């Protein structure tokens, strides 16, 4: 600015800026006030910086700027910003190629601080506080008109109509035409319910699409045309009321209360603040019914806000007392959306029943009887940094188990090296000399062999096959021509089995007589079978859940999947990434368990190749096939649980439980195999049994809710299966009822004899007391489960079945540990630590498991009543914590089975009792 122009400006503003000097101090000159204001308006300096520039305080700078601005508005605006000669402006624009143009107009939003009163009125469509500035310029760019100060808020109008006419043949038609679209409806307004029931409403209230204010039309002004028509031959009275909504825009972290009904839906506008990328819309109501729908829709006019069309746009979910929808800014290019609330005419979608008074198909007038009070609150969701933090926590937590395992392995290696150098090496656990186990009962008849490894422990004087008679050095591989049946078809083997397995006191040598290679091959089938099952099971499961997630994303129907919507964090195409991420522990710990088993397997093979006497004749026979199968099952539980939580619902519940059944069954088989390596179930029969269990679980979910006959049949099957399995266990698989060759009634006499000798006499004077006690307790537990199911018929049949498996596993494990201690065996530090850790982690895990956050056995709306916020890192909910803890608990449980009998590695097998 030139000095002459500056001085002229000061002269023009002098009447409003000139101040008199006082005795206290001299007033600022007009020139200094003007130059301070011009400097502040022309530069981005702060008030403090501008004050330092001119040697005044920052408050003086602020006062000077406001004084000069008011003086310019009062004294100069009318002289500078003026329309001038209109014809000259029109000719100027015509010369530029714009005929009949009197000016160029545009507007902008000026950011302001939030006012103390009615702050919501100043929030613009971009989500910040502002006022509107509109300017008009001529062909030379000179301002000819300026208008500033209108509120930046978006306005909305609501139209209310009412008519007492119930004539459906001649309804009143209302058509509203406005800036952004046309909206129409009829009165009576008809809603259709289940079985073509109809409900008529004489009062209708609809919100029109909002419009942004302009200077020509103030914030309370909109141009709206309402057309009313009817084909009736007589006059119809109606009431029409148009009102401006005072609160149409929802604020972040501010609760808003309102009411709605089927014929009076509500919707509101929300705009993302600049620093928020994701929000959660939380809706609550004190009443369960009437059933309602919450929808998030893009800015499209007209808005779909009736029961029959609310599903046409955006995402939606039904609601009783609680609903929550997570919305991301990236899904809305305009960074704003409508939140729509619709009340349904019936409650069946939310689990309610249709009242008996309206069960006909006729027309029913309810007016506003189904009004529901709602409260909506929009809160910011988590940020990208929270996703990174959660993923780091998940992986590092379980990778710490790898570090701990490396430390234990290193310490174990050091101890072995020290003992080897000292000539005291005890393989596998390096625990040193372990006390020899003793039989539980001392009342053994004189001269009994106790199953010692010598010729007298087998029938017919046949010597047991020892490892020295096995394959030559370096041949520890499974032969393709050797089968398990090779041993069972040897001469006199059936009588030998009967003699050995029906002895009063059995030792491990009695039940580990088969060739090690054959038995090892038998148990490796478990691993290969479960691997095959996993591949064929997982591939269609992954394809199915991807389809489910795609349907959810395309249709917007959030009633398909039963999430905990108050803690469902989307990532990519996944709607609840946290529920998927929390299953990483099963995969990582399952793989770690496989590595631990593989290490033991390698060490065992090396010992066999070296013909180590401890490996050949001492300790529990090492067969790792079941352990490998358990590791694969744990990994697959994580994969399938993650698949289930992609979209948890009624159709895919079995994905989350199938491998849990297998894990429980494999653990029981492994525990039984430890002291019964020759007579354990084959892989084919075991997996066939698991398949039957999974089928029963599916049938239970489908038919078990109200069908008494299903529970009767299932309870009978449960009790009979328990008795049959108990019989096989008690007699070591040698219980038979010989069928006579002649087709007479001899079979029944044989059955009666068996019942008398093997039931009545055995119960009064059991030959195998310990087994009898275990089986009696086990049967009582299973019969209790059967009675409980028959009486109460639990709705969650899958968890009921899993409870049966878990209780039987815990019962058997407890029996095994008690019998181990009674046999003067001891627990080494590592298995003892694993037992304590297993008990502690399982207790914590089960606490979180029973914190039900959703249930696909109910309607989606009823399930959402159980939703709760996140509890860990603001990212994981109770069920995610269950995933973390259950993975650790299963891992420790597997380690218990792997290390429980390490103390027996220096005990001869003919001194290890069977129980």
mmCIF file of N, CA, C and O in Angstrom, residues 617-692:
data_model
loop_
_atom_site.group_PDB
_atom_site.id
_atom_site.type_symbol
_atom_site.label_atom_id
_atom_site.label_comp_id
_atom_site.label_asym_id
_atom_site.label_seq_id
_atom_site.Cartn_x
_atom_site.Cartn_y
_atom_site.Cartn_z
ATOM 1 N N UNK A 617 13.615 -99.907 26.794
ATOM 2 C CA UNK A 617 12.984 -100.747 27.800
ATOM 3 C C UNK A 617 12.423 -99.969 28.991
ATOM 4 O O UNK A 617 11.829 -100.581 29.876
ATOM 5 N N UNK A 618 12.599 -98.666 28.998
ATOM 6 C CA UNK A 618 12.184 -97.892 30.161
ATOM 7 C C UNK A 618 11.159 -96.838 29.752
ATOM 8 O O UNK A 618 11.126 -96.377 28.609
ATOM 9 N N UNK A 619 10.352 -96.446 30.720
ATOM 10 C CA UNK A 619 9.436 -95.335 30.541
ATOM 11 C C UNK A 619 8.238 -95.657 29.667
ATOM 12 O O UNK A 619 8.048 -96.784 29.183
ATOM 13 N N UNK A 620 7.401 -94.663 29.496
ATOM 14 C CA UNK A 620 6.209 -94.791 28.645
ATOM 15 C C UNK A 620 6.642 -94.873 27.186
ATOM 16 O O UNK A 620 7.463 -94.068 26.734
ATOM 17 N N UNK A 621 6.128 -95.834 26.401
ATOM 18 C CA UNK A 621 6.482 -95.890 24.968
ATOM 19 C C UNK A 621 6.104 -94.582 24.272
ATOM 20 O O UNK A 621 5.006 -94.048 24.463
ATOM 21 N N UNK A 622 7.037 -94.082 23.504
ATOM 22 C CA UNK A 622 6.843 -92.776 22.868
ATOM 23 C C UNK A 622 6.190 -92.957 21.496
ATOM 24 O O UNK A 622 6.782 -93.516 20.573
ATOM 25 N N UNK A 623 4.940 -92.494 21.377
ATOM 26 C CA UNK A 623 4.227 -92.455 20.102
ATOM 27 C C UNK A 623 3.686 -91.036 19.940
ATOM 28 O O UNK A 623 2.874 -90.583 20.751
ATOM 29 N N UNK A 624 4.119 -90.323 18.929
ATOM 30 C CA UNK A 624 3.834 -88.891 18.816
ATOM 31 C C UNK A 624 2.711 -88.568 17.840
ATOM 32 O O UNK A 624 2.408 -87.398 17.619
ATOM 33 N N UNK A 625 2.114 -89.593 17.239
ATOM 34 C CA UNK A 625 1.068 -89.314 16.237
ATOM 35 C C UNK A 625 -0.100 -88.537 16.796
ATOM 36 O O UNK A 625 -0.588 -87.585 16.191
ATOM 37 N N UNK A 626 -0.575 -88.929 17.985
ATOM 38 C CA UNK A 626 -1.702 -88.221 18.604
ATOM 39 C C UNK A 626 -1.323 -86.799 18.995
ATOM 40 O O UNK A 626 -2.140 -85.879 18.906
ATOM 41 N N UNK A 627 -0.075 -86.587 19.429
ATOM 42 C CA UNK A 627 0.364 -85.235 19.765
ATOM 43 C C UNK A 627 0.366 -84.340 18.524
ATOM 44 O O UNK A 627 -0.047 -83.180 18.573
ATOM 45 N N UNK A 628 0.841 -84.868 17.411
ATOM 46 C CA UNK A 628 0.799 -84.093 16.169
ATOM 47 C C UNK A 628 -0.646 -83.754 15.794
ATOM 48 O O UNK A 628 -0.945 -82.635 15.357
ATOM 49 N N UNK A 629 -1.524 -84.736 15.963
ATOM 50 C CA UNK A 629 -2.940 -84.492 15.649
ATOM 51 C C UNK A 629 -3.528 -83.412 16.558
ATOM 52 O O UNK A 629 -4.309 -82.557 16.114
ATOM 53 N N UNK A 630 -3.127 -83.409 17.832
ATOM 54 C CA UNK A 630 -3.613 -82.387 18.757
ATOM 55 C C UNK A 630 -3.129 -81.001 18.352
ATOM 56 O O UNK A 630 -3.869 -80.010 18.426
ATOM 57 N N UNK A 631 -1.873 -80.882 17.915
ATOM 58 C CA UNK A 631 -1.367 -79.593 17.461
ATOM 59 C C UNK A 631 -2.101 -79.079 16.243
ATOM 60 O O UNK A 631 -2.451 -77.891 16.162
ATOM 61 N N UNK A 632 -2.361 -79.957 15.279
ATOM 62 C CA UNK A 632 -3.128 -79.558 14.098
ATOM 63 C C UNK A 632 -4.541 -79.150 14.495
ATOM 64 O O UNK A 632 -5.094 -78.160 13.984
ATOM 65 N N UNK A 633 -5.137 -79.896 15.428
ATOM 66 C CA UNK A 633 -6.499 -79.562 15.867
ATOM 67 C C UNK A 633 -6.538 -78.191 16.522
ATOM 68 O O UNK A 633 -7.488 -77.420 16.319
ATOM 69 N N UNK A 634 -5.526 -77.845 17.318
ATOM 70 C CA UNK A 634 -5.488 -76.529 17.953
ATOM 71 C C UNK A 634 -5.355 -75.426 16.913
ATOM 72 O O UNK A 634 -6.029 -74.388 17.009
ATOM 73 N N UNK A 635 -4.520 -75.617 15.913
ATOM 74 C CA UNK A 635 -4.389 -74.621 14.846
ATOM 75 C C UNK A 635 -5.696 -74.473 14.075
ATOM 76 O O UNK A 635 -6.139 -73.358 13.774
ATOM 77 N N UNK A 636 -6.339 -75.585 13.774
ATOM 78 C CA UNK A 636 -7.579 -75.520 13.016
ATOM 79 C C UNK A 636 -8.706 -74.911 13.837
ATOM 80 O O UNK A 636 -9.599 -74.266 13.285
ATOM 81 N N UNK A 637 -8.674 -75.107 15.152
ATOM 82 C CA UNK A 637 -9.668 -74.445 15.992
ATOM 83 C C UNK A 637 -9.549 -72.927 15.845
ATOM 84 O O UNK A 637 -10.550 -72.221 15.765
ATOM 85 N N UNK A 638 -8.312 -72.423 15.799
ATOM 86 C CA UNK A 638 -8.127 -70.988 15.582
ATOM 87 C C UNK A 638 -8.610 -70.540 14.222
ATOM 88 O O UNK A 638 -9.272 -69.503 14.088
ATOM 89 N N UNK A 639 -8.294 -71.311 13.189
ATOM 90 C CA UNK A 639 -8.711 -70.932 11.828
ATOM 91 C C UNK A 639 -10.232 -70.949 11.703
ATOM 92 O O UNK A 639 -10.847 -69.998 11.190
ATOM 93 N N UNK A 640 -10.865 -72.011 12.175
ATOM 94 C CA UNK A 640 -12.313 -72.126 12.013
ATOM 95 C C UNK A 640 -13.061 -71.186 12.958
ATOM 96 O O UNK A 640 -14.141 -70.695 12.611
ATOM 97 N N UNK A 641 -12.514 -70.934 14.134
ATOM 98 C CA UNK A 641 -13.141 -69.946 15.011
ATOM 99 C C UNK A 641 -13.074 -68.556 14.382
ATOM 100 O O UNK A 641 -14.042 -67.790 14.456
ATOM 101 N N UNK A 642 -11.946 -68.244 13.747
ATOM 102 C CA UNK A 642 -11.847 -66.965 13.029
ATOM 103 C C UNK A 642 -12.867 -66.906 11.892
ATOM 104 O O UNK A 642 -13.509 -65.878 11.673
ATOM 105 N N UNK A 643 -13.024 -68.025 11.176
ATOM 106 C CA UNK A 643 -14.011 -68.063 10.092
ATOM 107 C C UNK A 643 -15.423 -67.876 10.641
ATOM 108 O O UNK A 643 -16.234 -67.147 10.047
ATOM 109 N N UNK A 644 -15.707 -68.517 11.746
ATOM 110 C CA UNK A 644 -17.032 -68.365 12.354
ATOM 111 C C UNK A 644 -17.295 -66.915 12.735
ATOM 112 O O UNK A 644 -18.394 -66.391 12.520
ATOM 113 N N UNK A 645 -16.296 -66.251 13.287
ATOM 114 C CA UNK A 645 -16.491 -64.876 13.751
ATOM 115 C C UNK A 645 -16.427 -63.856 12.627
ATOM 116 O O UNK A 645 -16.631 -62.666 12.881
ATOM 117 N N UNK A 646 -16.138 -64.292 11.401
ATOM 118 C CA UNK A 646 -16.319 -63.383 10.272
ATOM 119 C C UNK A 646 -17.780 -62.991 10.161
ATOM 120 O O UNK A 646 -18.122 -61.830 9.901
ATOM 121 N N UNK A 647 -18.649 -63.967 10.390
ATOM 122 C CA UNK A 647 -20.093 -63.688 10.394
ATOM 123 C C UNK A 647 -20.784 -64.740 11.244
ATOM 124 O O UNK A 647 -21.331 -65.719 10.724
ATOM 125 N N UNK A 648 -20.748 -64.599 12.571
ATOM 126 C CA UNK A 648 -21.364 -65.615 13.430
ATOM 127 C C UNK A 648 -22.884 -65.619 13.300
ATOM 128 O O UNK A 648 -23.529 -64.584 13.414
ATOM 129 N N UNK A 649 -23.442 -66.785 13.049
ATOM 130 C CA UNK A 649 -24.896 -66.908 12.949
ATOM 131 C C UNK A 649 -25.316 -68.356 13.100
ATOM 132 O O UNK A 649 -24.493 -69.245 13.336
ATOM 133 N N UNK A 650 -26.597 -68.582 12.952
ATOM 134 C CA UNK A 650 -27.199 -69.898 13.166
ATOM 135 C C UNK A 650 -26.684 -70.933 12.172
ATOM 136 O O UNK A 650 -26.628 -72.126 12.483
ATOM 137 N N UNK A 651 -26.282 -70.502 10.982
ATOM 138 C CA UNK A 651 -25.943 -71.440 9.913
ATOM 139 C C UNK A 651 -24.524 -71.971 10.005
ATOM 140 O O UNK A 651 -24.211 -72.982 9.378
ATOM 141 N N UNK A 652 -23.633 -71.302 10.732
ATOM 142 C CA UNK A 652 -22.232 -71.742 10.739
ATOM 143 C C UNK A 652 -21.681 -71.934 12.150
ATOM 144 O O UNK A 652 -20.475 -71.873 12.355
ATOM 145 N N UNK A 653 -22.562 -72.168 13.125
ATOM 146 C CA UNK A 653 -22.118 -72.323 14.505
ATOM 147 C C UNK A 653 -21.146 -73.483 14.661
ATOM 148 O O UNK A 653 -20.242 -73.458 15.498
ATOM 149 N N UNK A 654 -21.314 -74.553 13.837
ATOM 150 C CA UNK A 654 -20.499 -75.744 14.013
ATOM 151 C C UNK A 654 -19.042 -75.493 13.667
ATOM 152 O O UNK A 654 -18.166 -76.257 14.069
ATOM 153 N N UNK A 655 -18.744 -74.411 12.925
ATOM 154 C CA UNK A 655 -17.356 -74.115 12.607
ATOM 155 C C UNK A 655 -16.553 -73.854 13.886
ATOM 156 O O UNK A 655 -15.371 -74.169 13.952
ATOM 157 N N UNK A 656 -17.191 -73.267 14.866
ATOM 158 C CA UNK A 656 -16.498 -72.846 16.075
ATOM 159 C C UNK A 656 -16.334 -73.975 17.079
ATOM 160 O O UNK A 656 -15.518 -73.878 18.000
ATOM 161 N N UNK A 657 -17.084 -75.071 16.922
ATOM 162 C CA UNK A 657 -17.078 -76.125 17.940
ATOM 163 C C UNK A 657 -16.584 -77.472 17.435
ATOM 164 O O UNK A 657 -16.226 -78.323 18.255
ATOM 165 N N UNK A 658 -16.537 -77.675 16.135
ATOM 166 C CA UNK A 658 -16.201 -79.006 15.609
ATOM 167 C C UNK A 658 -14.844 -79.479 16.112
ATOM 168 O O UNK A 658 -14.692 -80.603 16.608
ATOM 169 N N UNK A 659 -13.832 -78.641 15.994
ATOM 170 C CA UNK A 659 -12.502 -79.069 16.407
ATOM 171 C C UNK A 659 -12.327 -79.016 17.918
ATOM 172 O O UNK A 659 -11.380 -79.615 18.447
ATOM 173 N N UNK A 660 -13.217 -78.320 18.630
ATOM 174 C CA UNK A 660 -13.182 -78.411 20.084
ATOM 175 C C UNK A 660 -13.589 -79.814 20.533
ATOM 176 O O UNK A 660 -13.010 -80.373 21.471
ATOM 177 N N UNK A 661 -14.597 -80.395 19.873
ATOM 178 C CA UNK A 661 -14.951 -81.783 20.156
ATOM 179 C C UNK A 661 -13.752 -82.702 19.890
ATOM 180 O O UNK A 661 -13.448 -83.602 20.683
ATOM 181 N N UNK A 662 -13.089 -82.468 18.767
ATOM 182 C CA UNK A 662 -11.947 -83.309 18.413
ATOM 183 C C UNK A 662 -10.809 -83.152 19.414
ATOM 184 O O UNK A 662 -10.157 -84.134 19.780
ATOM 185 N N UNK A 663 -10.558 -81.924 19.847
ATOM 186 C CA UNK A 663 -9.479 -81.697 20.816
ATOM 187 C C UNK A 663 -9.765 -82.442 22.106
ATOM 188 O O UNK A 663 -8.890 -83.130 22.664
ATOM 189 N N UNK A 664 -10.985 -82.340 22.619
ATOM 190 C CA UNK A 664 -11.341 -83.044 23.856
ATOM 191 C C UNK A 664 -11.223 -84.554 23.671
ATOM 192 O O UNK A 664 -10.678 -85.263 24.543
ATOM 193 N N UNK A 665 -11.711 -85.057 22.546
ATOM 194 C CA UNK A 665 -11.613 -86.492 22.293
ATOM 195 C C UNK A 665 -10.187 -86.960 22.137
ATOM 196 O O UNK A 665 -9.799 -88.009 22.685
ATOM 197 N N UNK A 666 -9.360 -86.211 21.413
ATOM 198 C CA UNK A 666 -7.964 -86.596 21.228
ATOM 199 C C UNK A 666 -7.202 -86.580 22.552
ATOM 200 O O UNK A 666 -6.334 -87.424 22.785
ATOM 201 N N UNK A 667 -7.512 -85.616 23.408
ATOM 202 C CA UNK A 667 -6.845 -85.576 24.720
ATOM 203 C C UNK A 667 -7.194 -86.811 25.544
ATOM 204 O O UNK A 667 -6.317 -87.397 26.202
ATOM 205 N N UNK A 668 -8.462 -87.215 25.538
ATOM 206 C CA UNK A 668 -8.833 -88.425 26.275
ATOM 207 C C UNK A 668 -8.169 -89.655 25.672
ATOM 208 O O UNK A 668 -7.694 -90.542 26.405
ATOM 209 N N UNK A 669 -8.116 -89.728 24.348
ATOM 210 C CA UNK A 669 -7.458 -90.865 23.709
ATOM 211 C C UNK A 669 -5.976 -90.901 24.041
ATOM 212 O O UNK A 669 -5.404 -91.968 24.278
ATOM 213 N N UNK A 670 -5.334 -89.735 24.056
ATOM 214 C CA UNK A 670 -3.907 -89.696 24.376
ATOM 215 C C UNK A 670 -3.660 -90.097 25.817
ATOM 216 O O UNK A 670 -2.710 -90.834 26.118
ATOM 217 N N UNK A 671 -4.506 -89.637 26.718
ATOM 218 C CA UNK A 671 -4.350 -90.000 28.122
ATOM 219 C C UNK A 671 -4.534 -91.509 28.312
ATOM 220 O O UNK A 671 -3.809 -92.144 29.093
ATOM 221 N N UNK A 672 -5.471 -92.099 27.593
ATOM 222 C CA UNK A 672 -5.687 -93.547 27.680
ATOM 223 C C UNK A 672 -4.542 -94.301 27.009
ATOM 224 O O UNK A 672 -4.108 -95.354 27.488
ATOM 225 N N UNK A 673 -4.037 -93.755 25.914
ATOM 226 C CA UNK A 673 -2.958 -94.416 25.183
ATOM 227 C C UNK A 673 -1.684 -94.520 26.009
ATOM 228 O O UNK A 673 -0.902 -95.449 25.859
ATOM 229 N N UNK A 674 -1.487 -93.587 26.938
ATOM 230 C CA UNK A 674 -0.252 -93.556 27.710
ATOM 231 C C UNK A 674 0.023 -94.879 28.399
ATOM 232 O O UNK A 674 1.147 -95.404 28.332
ATOM 233 N N UNK A 675 -0.971 -95.469 29.034
ATOM 234 C CA UNK A 675 -0.781 -96.738 29.752
ATOM 235 C C UNK A 675 -1.425 -97.917 29.016
ATOM 236 O O UNK A 675 -1.379 -99.038 29.526
ATOM 237 N N UNK A 676 -2.037 -97.654 27.863
ATOM 238 C CA UNK A 676 -2.655 -98.733 27.087
ATOM 239 C C UNK A 676 -2.271 -98.579 25.614
ATOM 240 O O UNK A 676 -3.145 -98.448 24.744
ATOM 241 N N UNK A 677 -0.998 -98.561 25.295
ATOM 242 C CA UNK A 677 -0.603 -98.248 23.912
ATOM 243 C C UNK A 677 -1.069 -99.261 22.886
ATOM 244 O O UNK A 677 -1.256 -98.905 21.718
ATOM 245 N N UNK A 678 -1.281 -100.536 23.288
ATOM 246 C CA UNK A 678 -1.642 -101.555 22.300
ATOM 247 C C UNK A 678 -3.136 -101.633 22.025
ATOM 248 O O UNK A 678 -3.549 -102.231 21.027
ATOM 249 N N UNK A 679 -3.972 -101.091 22.902
ATOM 250 C CA UNK A 679 -5.412 -101.337 22.779
ATOM 251 C C UNK A 679 -6.211 -100.045 22.621
ATOM 252 O O UNK A 679 -7.409 -100.033 22.847
ATOM 253 N N UNK A 680 -5.568 -98.976 22.240
ATOM 254 C CA UNK A 680 -6.291 -97.728 22.039
ATOM 255 C C UNK A 680 -7.103 -97.788 20.747
ATOM 256 O O UNK A 680 -6.844 -98.625 19.869
ATOM 257 N N UNK A 681 -8.057 -96.882 20.626
ATOM 258 C CA UNK A 681 -8.930 -96.878 19.450
ATOM 259 C C UNK A 681 -8.144 -96.506 18.201
ATOM 260 O O UNK A 681 -7.178 -95.744 18.251
ATOM 261 N N UNK A 682 -8.569 -97.038 17.069
ATOM 262 C CA UNK A 682 -7.939 -96.679 15.802
ATOM 263 C C UNK A 682 -8.397 -95.299 15.365
ATOM 264 O O UNK A 682 -9.422 -94.788 15.817
ATOM 265 N N UNK A 683 -7.625 -94.708 14.486
ATOM 266 C CA UNK A 683 -7.945 -93.368 14.019
ATOM 267 C C UNK A 683 -9.283 -93.352 13.289
ATOM 268 O O UNK A 683 -10.064 -92.392 13.416
ATOM 269 N N UNK A 684 -9.570 -94.406 12.551
ATOM 270 C CA UNK A 684 -10.803 -94.421 11.767
ATOM 271 C C UNK A 684 -12.036 -94.441 12.665
ATOM 272 O O UNK A 684 -13.003 -93.688 12.449
ATOM 273 N N UNK A 685 -12.015 -95.287 13.693
ATOM 274 C CA UNK A 685 -13.167 -95.343 14.595
ATOM 275 C C UNK A 685 -13.273 -94.068 15.417
ATOM 276 O O UNK A 685 -14.383 -93.589 15.703
ATOM 277 N N UNK A 686 -12.133 -93.474 15.792
ATOM 278 C CA UNK A 686 -12.171 -92.232 16.587
ATOM 279 C C UNK A 686 -12.787 -91.096 15.784
ATOM 280 O O UNK A 686 -13.695 -90.396 16.269
ATOM 281 N N UNK A 687 -12.331 -90.897 14.564
ATOM 282 C CA UNK A 687 -12.867 -89.791 13.759
ATOM 283 C C UNK A 687 -14.305 -90.059 13.332
ATOM 284 O O UNK A 687 -15.089 -89.121 13.165
ATOM 285 N N UNK A 688 -14.643 -91.341 13.153
ATOM 286 C CA UNK A 688 -16.048 -91.661 12.874
ATOM 287 C C UNK A 688 -16.921 -91.281 14.065
ATOM 288 O O UNK A 688 -18.033 -90.756 13.901
ATOM 289 N N UNK A 689 -16.417 -91.529 15.266
ATOM 290 C CA UNK A 689 -17.170 -91.136 16.473
ATOM 291 C C UNK A 689 -17.314 -89.620 16.551
ATOM 292 O O UNK A 689 -18.377 -89.101 16.909
ATOM 293 N N UNK A 690 -16.237 -88.892 16.214
ATOM 294 C CA UNK A 690 -16.318 -87.431 16.215
ATOM 295 C C UNK A 690 -17.355 -86.946 15.206
ATOM 296 O O UNK A 690 -18.091 -85.981 15.464
ATOM 297 N N UNK A 691 -17.412 -87.612 14.055
ATOM 298 C CA UNK A 691 -18.401 -87.224 13.048
ATOM 299 C C UNK A 691 -19.821 -87.418 13.566
ATOM 300 O O UNK A 691 -20.703 -86.578 13.342
ATOM 301 N N UNK A 692 -20.040 -88.524 14.285
ATOM 302 C CA UNK A 692 -21.364 -88.765 14.868
ATOM 303 C C UNK A 692 -21.700 -87.672 15.880
ATOM 304 O O UNK A 692 -22.831 -87.172 15.936
#
